[in-house]
Amino acid sequence: MPGAAETFAATMTSVRPNRALRLQSALDRDGATCVWCARTFDVLVRPTTDHLVPRVKGGPSWAENELAACRRCNRERGHSTPAEWLEECRRRGWHPDLPRVLRALEALELAVAERGGQRRARPYIRSQLRRLRGR
Ligand SMILES: [Zn+2]
């Protein structure tokens, strides 16, 4: 019979899978390309976890807030908003995946509504959806 620590670890793993597992599920869900520059991931273009609503803006570490982006895009995006960075990607001649960004924001809005909390992230999500719809 497992001890309390093992039971707790198993519960946390199922409720809050660690970042590597969440990144893998993002890749399974969206395909192995960077959401911003559309490059296919390989040994040189490594996937990272990009928080759609940055954590400094109150974005949660939930699967709904995480998309796979290459290291370069993740770093260069910094704390700019998805709408700002999407414009910058287009200016550079890249092909950012707008439908993927919208799907994630909509899933995140729903998750926040269901789970509650995330007060700082709510207006950010709403304004990003408003700005990105119709682009
Ligand atoms: Zn990229």
mmCIF file of N, CA and C and ligand atoms in Angstrom:
data_model
loop_
_atom_site.group_PDB
_atom_site.id
_atom_site.type_symbol
_atom_site.label_atom_id
_atom_site.label_comp_id
_atom_site.label_asym_id
_atom_site.label_seq_id
_atom_site.Cartn_x
_atom_site.Cartn_y
_atom_site.Cartn_z
ATOM 1 N N MET A 1 0.852 -1.196 0.000
ATOM 2 C CA MET A 1 0.000 0.000 0.000
ATOM 3 C C MET A 1 0.890 1.250 0.000
ATOM 4 N N PRO A 2 0.638 2.208 -0.898
ATOM 5 C CA PRO A 2 1.503 3.399 -0.978
ATOM 6 C C PRO A 2 1.329 4.291 0.234
ATOM 7 N N GLY A 3 2.415 4.971 0.621
ATOM 8 C CA GLY A 3 2.351 5.912 1.738
ATOM 9 C C GLY A 3 1.699 7.211 1.297
ATOM 10 N N ALA A 4 1.517 8.101 2.264
ATOM 11 C CA ALA A 4 0.852 9.375 1.971
ATOM 12 C C ALA A 4 1.626 10.188 0.934
ATOM 13 N N ALA A 5 2.974 10.154 1.035
ATOM 14 C CA ALA A 5 3.786 10.946 0.102
ATOM 15 C C ALA A 5 3.592 10.459 -1.332
ATOM 16 N N GLU A 6 3.606 9.134 -1.510
ATOM 17 C CA GLU A 6 3.413 8.592 -2.863
ATOM 18 C C GLU A 6 2.027 8.928 -3.396
ATOM 19 N N THR A 7 1.044 8.797 -2.540
ATOM 20 C CA THR A 7 -0.325 9.088 -2.961
ATOM 21 C C THR A 7 -0.447 10.548 -3.377
ATOM 22 N N PHE A 8 0.159 11.433 -2.594
ATOM 23 C CA PHE A 8 0.125 12.859 -2.905
ATOM 24 C C PHE A 8 0.830 13.131 -4.222
ATOM 25 N N ALA A 9 2.014 12.506 -4.429
ATOM 26 C CA ALA A 9 2.765 12.709 -5.669
ATOM 27 C C ALA A 9 1.948 12.235 -6.866
ATOM 28 N N ALA A 10 1.309 11.082 -6.719
ATOM 29 C CA ALA A 10 0.513 10.551 -7.831
ATOM 30 C C ALA A 10 -0.647 11.484 -8.144
ATOM 31 N N THR A 11 -1.258 12.029 -7.085
ATOM 32 C CA THR A 11 -2.380 12.945 -7.289
ATOM 33 C C THR A 11 -1.905 14.210 -7.996
ATOM 34 N N MET A 12 -0.778 14.755 -7.534
ATOM 35 C CA MET A 12 -0.279 15.976 -8.151
ATOM 36 C C MET A 12 0.110 15.741 -9.607
ATOM 37 N N THR A 13 0.655 14.551 -9.900
ATOM 38 C CA THR A 13 1.052 14.258 -11.272
ATOM 39 C C THR A 13 -0.162 14.218 -12.178
ATOM 40 N N SER A 14 -1.277 13.684 -11.677
ATOM 41 C CA SER A 14 -2.455 13.618 -12.538
ATOM 42 C C SER A 14 -3.153 14.970 -12.630
ATOM 43 N N VAL A 15 -3.126 15.758 -11.556
ATOM 44 C CA VAL A 15 -3.812 17.050 -11.579
ATOM 45 C C VAL A 15 -2.951 18.119 -12.236
ATOM 46 N N ARG A 16 -1.652 18.143 -11.883
ATOM 47 C CA ARG A 16 -0.739 19.148 -12.419
ATOM 48 C C ARG A 16 0.483 18.476 -12.996
ATOM 49 N N PRO A 17 0.360 17.898 -14.207
ATOM 50 C CA PRO A 17 1.521 17.226 -14.780
ATOM 51 C C PRO A 17 2.680 18.201 -14.892
ATOM 52 N N ASN A 18 3.882 17.699 -14.770
ATOM 53 C CA ASN A 18 5.021 18.619 -14.780
ATOM 54 C C ASN A 18 5.206 19.239 -16.157
ATOM 55 N N ARG A 19 6.103 20.209 -16.216
ATOM 56 C CA ARG A 19 6.232 21.010 -17.424
ATOM 57 C C ARG A 19 6.597 20.172 -18.661
ATOM 58 N N ALA A 20 7.493 19.198 -18.490
ATOM 59 C CA ALA A 20 7.889 18.371 -19.635
ATOM 60 C C ALA A 20 6.689 17.627 -20.206
ATOM 61 N N LEU A 21 5.850 17.107 -19.305
ATOM 62 C CA LEU A 21 4.672 16.385 -19.766
ATOM 63 C C LEU A 21 3.685 17.336 -20.435
ATOM 64 N N ARG A 22 3.549 18.562 -19.860
ATOM 65 C CA ARG A 22 2.626 19.523 -20.472
ATOM 66 C C ARG A 22 3.137 19.963 -21.833
ATOM 67 N N LEU A 23 4.453 20.132 -21.966
ATOM 68 C CA LEU A 23 5.014 20.497 -23.264
ATOM 69 C C LEU A 23 4.748 19.382 -24.271
ATOM 70 N N GLN A 24 4.941 18.123 -23.825
ATOM 71 C CA GLN A 24 4.684 17.004 -24.735
ATOM 72 C C GLN A 24 3.218 16.982 -25.159
ATOM 73 N N SER A 25 2.308 17.249 -24.232
ATOM 74 C CA SER A 25 0.891 17.209 -24.616
ATOM 75 C C SER A 25 0.546 18.370 -25.543
ATOM 76 N N ALA A 26 1.237 19.528 -25.377
ATOM 77 C CA ALA A 26 1.038 20.639 -26.320
ATOM 78 C C ALA A 26 1.497 20.221 -27.724
ATOM 79 N N LEU A 27 2.615 19.496 -27.794
ATOM 80 C CA LEU A 27 3.122 19.037 -29.092
ATOM 81 C C LEU A 27 2.165 18.020 -29.709
ATOM 82 N N ASP A 28 1.640 17.122 -28.870
ATOM 83 C CA ASP A 28 0.670 16.137 -29.365
ATOM 84 C C ASP A 28 -0.596 16.832 -29.855
ATOM 85 N N ARG A 29 -1.012 17.871 -29.130
ATOM 86 C CA ARG A 29 -2.253 18.573 -29.431
ATOM 87 C C ARG A 29 -2.121 19.431 -30.690
ATOM 88 N N ASP A 30 -0.996 20.169 -30.807
ATOM 89 C CA ASP A 30 -0.890 21.198 -31.846
ATOM 90 C C ASP A 30 0.063 20.848 -32.980
ATOM 91 N N GLY A 31 0.829 19.768 -32.847
ATOM 92 C CA GLY A 31 1.848 19.456 -33.841
ATOM 93 C C GLY A 31 3.188 20.045 -33.437
ATOM 94 N N ALA A 32 4.248 19.538 -34.049
ATOM 95 C CA ALA A 32 5.614 19.870 -33.612
ATOM 96 C C ALA A 32 6.168 21.066 -34.360
ATOM 97 N N THR A 33 5.448 22.183 -34.315
ATOM 98 C CA THR A 33 5.937 23.418 -34.929
ATOM 99 C C THR A 33 5.796 24.566 -33.940
ATOM 100 N N CYS A 34 6.644 25.577 -34.125
ATOM 101 C CA CYS A 34 6.569 26.773 -33.297
ATOM 102 C C CYS A 34 5.294 27.545 -33.665
ATOM 103 N N VAL A 35 4.534 27.933 -32.648
ATOM 104 C CA VAL A 35 3.282 28.652 -32.883
ATOM 105 C C VAL A 35 3.539 30.002 -33.560
ATOM 106 N N TRP A 36 4.719 30.579 -33.357
ATOM 107 C CA TRP A 36 4.984 31.933 -33.857
ATOM 108 C C TRP A 36 5.668 31.940 -35.219
ATOM 109 N N CYS A 37 6.730 31.162 -35.399
ATOM 110 C CA CYS A 37 7.471 31.227 -36.666
ATOM 111 C C CYS A 37 7.211 30.022 -37.555
ATOM 112 N N ALA A 38 6.471 29.026 -37.038
ATOM 113 C CA ALA A 38 6.057 27.847 -37.810
ATOM 114 C C ALA A 38 7.206 26.903 -38.156
ATOM 115 N N ARG A 39 8.388 27.151 -37.605
ATOM 116 C CA ARG A 39 9.465 26.196 -37.872
ATOM 117 C C ARG A 39 9.157 24.859 -37.194
ATOM 118 N N THR A 40 9.550 23.765 -37.866
ATOM 119 C CA THR A 40 9.376 22.435 -37.285
ATOM 120 C C THR A 40 10.483 22.195 -36.263
ATOM 121 N N PHE A 41 10.102 21.646 -35.123
ATOM 122 C CA PHE A 41 11.091 21.374 -34.084
ATOM 123 C C PHE A 41 12.001 20.231 -34.496
ATOM 124 N N ASP A 42 13.262 20.366 -34.191
ATOM 125 C CA ASP A 42 14.231 19.280 -34.361
ATOM 126 C C ASP A 42 15.367 19.513 -33.375
ATOM 127 N N VAL A 43 16.496 18.880 -33.586
ATOM 128 C CA VAL A 43 17.573 19.002 -32.591
ATOM 129 C C VAL A 43 18.114 20.423 -32.516
ATOM 130 N N LEU A 44 17.982 21.204 -33.588
ATOM 131 C CA LEU A 44 18.475 22.591 -33.563
ATOM 132 C C LEU A 44 17.395 23.570 -33.127
ATOM 133 N N VAL A 45 16.166 23.311 -33.508
ATOM 134 C CA VAL A 45 15.041 24.170 -33.119
ATOM 135 C C VAL A 45 14.279 23.439 -32.021
ATOM 136 N N ARG A 46 14.627 23.778 -30.781
ATOM 137 C CA ARG A 46 14.078 23.028 -29.649
ATOM 138 C C ARG A 46 12.788 23.677 -29.155
ATOM 139 N N PRO A 47 11.782 22.840 -28.834
ATOM 140 C CA PRO A 47 10.528 23.405 -28.311
ATOM 141 C C PRO A 47 10.680 23.877 -26.867
ATOM 142 N N THR A 48 10.006 24.970 -26.546
ATOM 143 C CA THR A 48 9.928 25.449 -25.175
ATOM 144 C C THR A 48 8.461 25.734 -24.866
ATOM 145 N N THR A 49 8.176 25.960 -23.607
ATOM 146 C CA THR A 49 6.816 26.271 -23.181
ATOM 147 C C THR A 49 6.627 27.781 -23.167
ATOM 148 N N ASP A 50 5.761 28.283 -24.033
ATOM 149 C CA ASP A 50 5.470 29.718 -24.085
ATOM 150 C C ASP A 50 4.141 29.965 -23.381
ATOM 151 N N HIS A 51 4.182 30.868 -22.370
ATOM 152 C CA HIS A 51 2.931 31.196 -21.668
ATOM 153 C C HIS A 51 2.212 32.299 -22.426
ATOM 154 N N LEU A 52 1.035 31.977 -22.920
ATOM 155 C CA LEU A 52 0.253 32.918 -23.708
ATOM 156 C C LEU A 52 0.004 34.192 -22.900
ATOM 157 N N VAL A 53 -0.547 34.046 -21.721
ATOM 158 C CA VAL A 53 -0.590 35.150 -20.759
ATOM 159 C C VAL A 53 0.662 34.978 -19.899
ATOM 160 N N PRO A 54 1.639 35.889 -20.041
ATOM 161 C CA PRO A 54 2.887 35.713 -19.284
ATOM 162 C C PRO A 54 2.622 35.574 -17.790
ATOM 163 N N ARG A 55 3.479 34.813 -17.134
ATOM 164 C CA ARG A 55 3.273 34.619 -15.696
ATOM 165 C C ARG A 55 3.358 35.933 -14.943
ATOM 166 N N VAL A 56 4.203 36.873 -15.433
ATOM 167 C CA VAL A 56 4.287 38.176 -14.749
ATOM 168 C C VAL A 56 3.000 38.974 -14.897
ATOM 169 N N LYS A 57 2.156 38.590 -15.855
ATOM 170 C CA LYS A 57 0.854 39.249 -16.033
ATOM 171 C C LYS A 57 -0.257 38.434 -15.374
ATOM 172 N N GLY A 58 0.130 37.466 -14.569
ATOM 173 C CA GLY A 58 -0.852 36.686 -13.840
ATOM 174 C C GLY A 58 -1.314 35.431 -14.550
ATOM 175 N N GLY A 59 -0.618 35.052 -15.636
ATOM 176 C CA GLY A 59 -1.008 33.848 -16.371
ATOM 177 C C GLY A 59 -0.677 32.581 -15.593
ATOM 178 N N PRO A 60 -1.600 31.628 -15.530
ATOM 179 C CA PRO A 60 -1.368 30.399 -14.775
ATOM 180 C C PRO A 60 -0.513 29.395 -15.559
ATOM 181 N N SER A 61 0.152 28.510 -14.846
ATOM 182 C CA SER A 61 0.878 27.409 -15.487
ATOM 183 C C SER A 61 -0.085 26.251 -15.715
ATOM 184 N N TRP A 62 -1.013 26.487 -16.588
ATOM 185 C CA TRP A 62 -2.001 25.477 -16.965
ATOM 186 C C TRP A 62 -1.759 25.124 -18.422
ATOM 187 N N ALA A 63 -2.154 23.911 -18.804
ATOM 188 C CA ALA A 63 -1.994 23.477 -20.194
ATOM 189 C C ALA A 63 -2.671 24.472 -21.135
ATOM 190 N N GLU A 64 -3.805 25.042 -20.699
ATOM 191 C CA GLU A 64 -4.552 25.970 -21.562
ATOM 192 C C GLU A 64 -3.775 27.258 -21.831
ATOM 193 N N ASN A 65 -2.814 27.576 -20.974
ATOM 194 C CA ASN A 65 -2.051 28.819 -21.144
ATOM 195 C C ASN A 65 -0.693 28.569 -21.799
ATOM 196 N N GLU A 66 -0.442 27.349 -22.224
ATOM 197 C CA GLU A 66 0.893 27.005 -22.707
ATOM 198 C C GLU A 66 0.870 26.503 -24.137
ATOM 199 N N LEU A 67 1.696 27.131 -24.961
ATOM 200 C CA LEU A 67 1.861 26.691 -26.340
ATOM 201 C C LEU A 67 3.340 26.399 -26.559
ATOM 202 N N ALA A 68 3.609 25.530 -27.530
ATOM 203 C CA ALA A 68 5.003 25.217 -27.847
ATOM 204 C C ALA A 68 5.548 26.287 -28.789
ATOM 205 N N ALA A 69 6.665 26.879 -28.388
ATOM 206 C CA ALA A 69 7.334 27.876 -29.217
ATOM 207 C C ALA A 69 8.822 27.562 -29.210
ATOM 208 N N CYS A 70 9.513 27.948 -30.269
ATOM 209 C CA CYS A 70 10.959 27.719 -30.281
ATOM 210 C C CYS A 70 11.613 28.659 -29.265
ATOM 211 N N ARG A 71 12.816 28.312 -28.888
ATOM 212 C CA ARG A 71 13.529 29.072 -27.865
ATOM 213 C C ARG A 71 13.690 30.538 -28.281
ATOM 214 N N ARG A 72 14.020 30.738 -29.579
ATOM 215 C CA ARG A 72 14.214 32.114 -30.070
ATOM 216 C C ARG A 72 12.939 32.939 -29.899
ATOM 217 N N CYS A 73 11.810 32.407 -30.372
ATOM 218 C CA CYS A 73 10.558 33.170 -30.299
ATOM 219 C C CYS A 73 10.160 33.423 -28.852
ATOM 220 N N ASN A 74 10.303 32.408 -28.028
ATOM 221 C CA ASN A 74 9.941 32.548 -26.626
ATOM 222 C C ASN A 74 10.768 33.663 -25.985
ATOM 223 N N ARG A 75 12.060 33.669 -26.267
ATOM 224 C CA ARG A 75 12.953 34.675 -25.681
ATOM 225 C C ARG A 75 12.647 36.067 -26.231
ATOM 226 N N GLU A 76 12.509 36.167 -27.562
ATOM 227 C CA GLU A 76 12.316 37.480 -28.182
ATOM 228 C C GLU A 76 10.936 38.058 -27.903
ATOM 229 N N ARG A 77 9.954 37.192 -27.734
ATOM 230 C CA ARG A 77 8.619 37.707 -27.394
ATOM 231 C C ARG A 77 8.656 38.399 -26.031
ATOM 232 N N GLY A 78 9.413 37.837 -25.115
ATOM 233 C CA GLY A 78 9.504 38.423 -23.782
ATOM 234 C C GLY A 78 8.135 38.546 -23.151
ATOM 235 N N HIS A 79 7.796 39.766 -22.692
ATOM 236 C CA HIS A 79 6.503 39.981 -22.038
ATOM 237 C C HIS A 79 5.496 40.658 -22.958
ATOM 238 N N SER A 80 5.799 40.741 -24.255
ATOM 239 C CA SER A 80 4.818 41.372 -25.146
ATOM 240 C C SER A 80 3.583 40.479 -25.265
ATOM 241 N N THR A 81 2.480 41.101 -25.616
ATOM 242 C CA THR A 81 1.221 40.356 -25.666
ATOM 243 C C THR A 81 1.207 39.480 -26.921
ATOM 244 N N PRO A 82 0.337 38.451 -26.932
ATOM 245 C CA PRO A 82 0.208 37.632 -28.138
ATOM 246 C C PRO A 82 -0.104 38.490 -29.373
ATOM 247 N N ALA A 83 -1.000 39.493 -29.238
ATOM 248 C CA ALA A 83 -1.358 40.329 -30.401
ATOM 249 C C ALA A 83 -0.158 41.133 -30.893
ATOM 250 N N GLU A 84 0.599 41.711 -29.956
ATOM 251 C CA GLU A 84 1.791 42.478 -30.343
ATOM 252 C C GLU A 84 2.824 41.594 -31.017
ATOM 253 N N TRP A 85 3.077 40.436 -30.423
ATOM 254 C CA TRP A 85 4.111 39.560 -30.962
ATOM 255 C C TRP A 85 3.687 38.945 -32.301
ATOM 256 N N LEU A 86 2.397 38.637 -32.437
ATOM 257 C CA LEU A 86 1.891 38.116 -33.716
ATOM 258 C C LEU A 86 2.124 39.125 -34.842
ATOM 259 N N GLU A 87 1.875 40.397 -34.548
ATOM 260 C CA GLU A 87 2.132 41.454 -35.543
ATOM 261 C C GLU A 87 3.611 41.504 -35.904
ATOM 262 N N GLU A 88 4.462 41.415 -34.897
ATOM 263 C CA GLU A 88 5.904 41.456 -35.130
ATOM 264 C C GLU A 88 6.349 40.257 -35.984
ATOM 265 N N CYS A 89 5.792 39.078 -35.707
ATOM 266 C CA CYS A 89 6.125 37.882 -36.510
ATOM 267 C C CYS A 89 5.757 38.119 -37.971
ATOM 268 N N ARG A 90 4.581 38.673 -38.211
ATOM 269 C CA ARG A 90 4.155 38.930 -39.591
ATOM 270 C C ARG A 90 5.048 39.961 -40.255
ATOM 271 N N ARG A 91 5.434 40.983 -39.475
ATOM 272 C CA ARG A 91 6.324 42.007 -40.010
ATOM 273 C C ARG A 91 7.647 41.391 -40.475
ATOM 274 N N ARG A 92 8.060 40.324 -39.782
ATOM 275 C CA ARG A 92 9.304 39.648 -40.138
ATOM 276 C C ARG A 92 9.125 38.648 -41.278
ATOM 277 N N GLY A 93 7.880 38.526 -41.758
ATOM 278 C CA GLY A 93 7.637 37.602 -42.856
ATOM 279 C C GLY A 93 7.389 36.168 -42.416
ATOM 280 N N TRP A 94 7.156 35.960 -41.115
ATOM 281 C CA TRP A 94 6.851 34.622 -40.607
ATOM 282 C C TRP A 94 5.350 34.374 -40.734
ATOM 283 N N HIS A 95 4.950 33.146 -40.392
ATOM 284 C CA HIS A 95 3.540 32.778 -40.508
ATOM 285 C C HIS A 95 3.025 32.234 -39.180
ATOM 286 N N PRO A 96 2.747 33.143 -38.235
ATOM 287 C CA PRO A 96 2.246 32.701 -36.935
ATOM 288 C C PRO A 96 0.884 32.024 -37.071
ATOM 289 N N ASP A 97 0.637 31.071 -36.164
ATOM 290 C CA ASP A 97 -0.571 30.247 -36.219
ATOM 291 C C ASP A 97 -1.691 30.911 -35.411
ATOM 292 N N LEU A 98 -2.356 31.884 -36.035
ATOM 293 C CA LEU A 98 -3.433 32.616 -35.351
ATOM 294 C C LEU A 98 -4.548 31.694 -34.844
ATOM 295 N N PRO A 99 -5.036 30.721 -35.645
ATOM 296 C CA PRO A 99 -6.085 29.834 -35.106
ATOM 297 C C PRO A 99 -5.652 29.098 -33.839
ATOM 298 N N ARG A 100 -4.374 28.705 -33.782
ATOM 299 C CA ARG A 100 -3.893 27.995 -32.582
ATOM 300 C C ARG A 100 -3.913 28.922 -31.371
ATOM 301 N N VAL A 101 -3.516 30.179 -31.584
ATOM 302 C CA VAL A 101 -3.507 31.153 -30.492
ATOM 303 C C VAL A 101 -4.941 31.411 -30.010
ATOM 304 N N LEU A 102 -5.857 31.580 -30.952
ATOM 305 C CA LEU A 102 -7.258 31.828 -30.581
ATOM 306 C C LEU A 102 -7.860 30.634 -29.839
ATOM 307 N N ARG A 103 -7.586 29.419 -30.334
ATOM 308 C CA ARG A 103 -8.097 28.217 -29.654
ATOM 309 C C ARG A 103 -7.605 28.168 -28.219
ATOM 310 N N ALA A 104 -6.324 28.461 -28.019
ATOM 311 C CA ALA A 104 -5.758 28.398 -26.676
ATOM 312 C C ALA A 104 -6.379 29.468 -25.776
ATOM 313 N N LEU A 105 -6.528 30.689 -26.295
ATOM 314 C CA LEU A 105 -7.114 31.765 -25.486
ATOM 315 C C LEU A 105 -8.561 31.448 -25.113
ATOM 316 N N GLU A 106 -9.292 30.857 -26.051
ATOM 317 C CA GLU A 106 -10.683 30.498 -25.763
ATOM 318 C C GLU A 106 -10.746 29.386 -24.723
ATOM 319 N N ALA A 107 -9.849 28.400 -24.845
ATOM 320 C CA ALA A 107 -9.793 27.314 -23.858
ATOM 321 C C ALA A 107 -9.400 27.864 -22.490
ATOM 322 N N LEU A 108 -8.496 28.835 -22.489
ATOM 323 C CA LEU A 108 -8.046 29.431 -21.227
ATOM 324 C C LEU A 108 -9.178 30.225 -20.577
ATOM 325 N N GLU A 109 -9.911 30.981 -21.386
ATOM 326 C CA GLU A 109 -11.046 31.752 -20.863
ATOM 327 C C GLU A 109 -12.069 30.817 -20.197
ATOM 328 N N LEU A 110 -12.324 29.700 -20.873
ATOM 329 C CA LEU A 110 -13.266 28.706 -20.345
ATOM 330 C C LEU A 110 -12.729 28.085 -19.043
ATOM 331 N N ALA A 111 -11.447 27.748 -19.036
ATOM 332 C CA ALA A 111 -10.841 27.117 -17.853
ATOM 333 C C ALA A 111 -10.893 28.065 -16.662
ATOM 334 N N VAL A 112 -10.627 29.353 -16.906
ATOM 335 C CA VAL A 112 -10.680 30.345 -15.827
ATOM 336 C C VAL A 112 -12.115 30.462 -15.305
ATOM 337 N N ALA A 113 -13.082 30.471 -16.224
ATOM 338 C CA ALA A 113 -14.485 30.571 -15.815
ATOM 339 C C ALA A 113 -14.881 29.361 -14.960
ATOM 340 N N GLU A 114 -14.381 28.179 -15.314
ATOM 341 C CA GLU A 114 -14.734 26.959 -14.582
ATOM 342 C C GLU A 114 -14.020 26.853 -13.245
ATOM 343 N N ARG A 115 -12.720 27.232 -13.228
ATOM 344 C CA ARG A 115 -11.911 27.003 -12.019
ATOM 345 C C ARG A 115 -11.901 28.211 -11.090
ATOM 346 N N GLY A 116 -12.246 29.369 -11.635
ATOM 347 C CA GLY A 116 -12.263 30.573 -10.805
ATOM 348 C C GLY A 116 -10.876 31.153 -10.612
ATOM 349 N N GLY A 117 -10.819 32.250 -9.891
ATOM 350 C CA GLY A 117 -9.535 32.905 -9.621
ATOM 351 C C GLY A 117 -8.989 33.587 -10.858
ATOM 352 N N GLN A 118 -7.669 33.770 -10.882
ATOM 353 C CA GLN A 118 -6.975 34.352 -12.041
ATOM 354 C C GLN A 118 -7.498 35.751 -12.387
ATOM 355 N N ARG A 119 -7.726 36.556 -11.353
ATOM 356 C CA ARG A 119 -8.314 37.884 -11.580
ATOM 357 C C ARG A 119 -7.490 38.753 -12.509
ATOM 358 N N ARG A 120 -6.175 38.686 -12.373
ATOM 359 C CA ARG A 120 -5.330 39.541 -13.215
ATOM 360 C C ARG A 120 -5.331 39.068 -14.659
ATOM 361 N N ALA A 121 -5.467 37.776 -14.860
ATOM 362 C CA ALA A 121 -5.403 37.238 -16.226
ATOM 363 C C ALA A 121 -6.689 37.499 -17.009
ATOM 364 N N ARG A 122 -7.806 37.634 -16.325
ATOM 365 C CA ARG A 122 -9.100 37.733 -17.028
ATOM 366 C C ARG A 122 -9.180 38.892 -18.017
ATOM 367 N N PRO A 123 -8.908 40.136 -17.601
ATOM 368 C CA PRO A 123 -9.004 41.236 -18.570
ATOM 369 C C PRO A 123 -7.973 41.107 -19.692
ATOM 370 N N TYR A 124 -6.830 40.545 -19.384
ATOM 371 C CA TYR A 124 -5.785 40.319 -20.391
ATOM 372 C C TYR A 124 -6.310 39.361 -21.475
ATOM 373 N N ILE A 125 -6.919 38.270 -21.039
ATOM 374 C CA ILE A 125 -7.460 37.277 -21.982
ATOM 375 C C ILE A 125 -8.549 37.920 -22.843
ATOM 376 N N ARG A 126 -9.452 38.649 -22.191
ATOM 377 C CA ARG A 126 -10.549 39.294 -22.929
ATOM 378 C C ARG A 126 -10.030 40.264 -23.979
ATOM 379 N N SER A 127 -9.073 41.111 -23.590
ATOM 380 C CA SER A 127 -8.592 42.120 -24.543
ATOM 381 C C SER A 127 -7.810 41.459 -25.680
ATOM 382 N N GLN A 128 -7.100 40.376 -25.378
ATOM 383 C CA GLN A 128 -6.373 39.684 -26.445
ATOM 384 C C GLN A 128 -7.333 39.010 -27.422
ATOM 385 N N LEU A 129 -8.393 38.424 -26.904
ATOM 386 C CA LEU A 129 -9.382 37.810 -27.798
ATOM 387 C C LEU A 129 -10.005 38.874 -28.697
ATOM 388 N N ARG A 130 -10.308 40.033 -28.104
ATOM 389 C CA ARG A 130 -10.916 41.111 -28.881
ATOM 390 C C ARG A 130 -9.961 41.573 -29.986
ATOM 391 N N ARG A 131 -8.703 41.713 -29.633
ATOM 392 C CA ARG A 131 -7.739 42.209 -30.618
ATOM 393 C C ARG A 131 -7.428 41.178 -31.698
ATOM 394 N N LEU A 132 -7.423 39.902 -31.341
ATOM 395 C CA LEU A 132 -6.979 38.885 -32.297
ATOM 396 C C LEU A 132 -8.098 38.378 -33.196
ATOM 397 N N ARG A 133 -9.352 38.475 -32.712
ATOM 398 C CA ARG A 133 -10.454 38.076 -33.600
ATOM 399 C C ARG A 133 -10.542 39.108 -34.700
ATOM 400 N N GLY A 134 -10.724 38.687 -35.918
ATOM 401 C CA GLY A 134 -10.800 39.640 -37.000
ATOM 402 C C GLY A 134 -9.445 40.022 -37.563
ATOM 403 N N ARG A 135 -8.392 39.284 -37.163
ATOM 404 C CA ARG A 135 -7.081 39.542 -37.776
ATOM 405 C C ARG A 135 -6.764 38.468 -38.800
HETATM 406 ZN ZN ZN B 1 9.653 30.294 -33.404
#
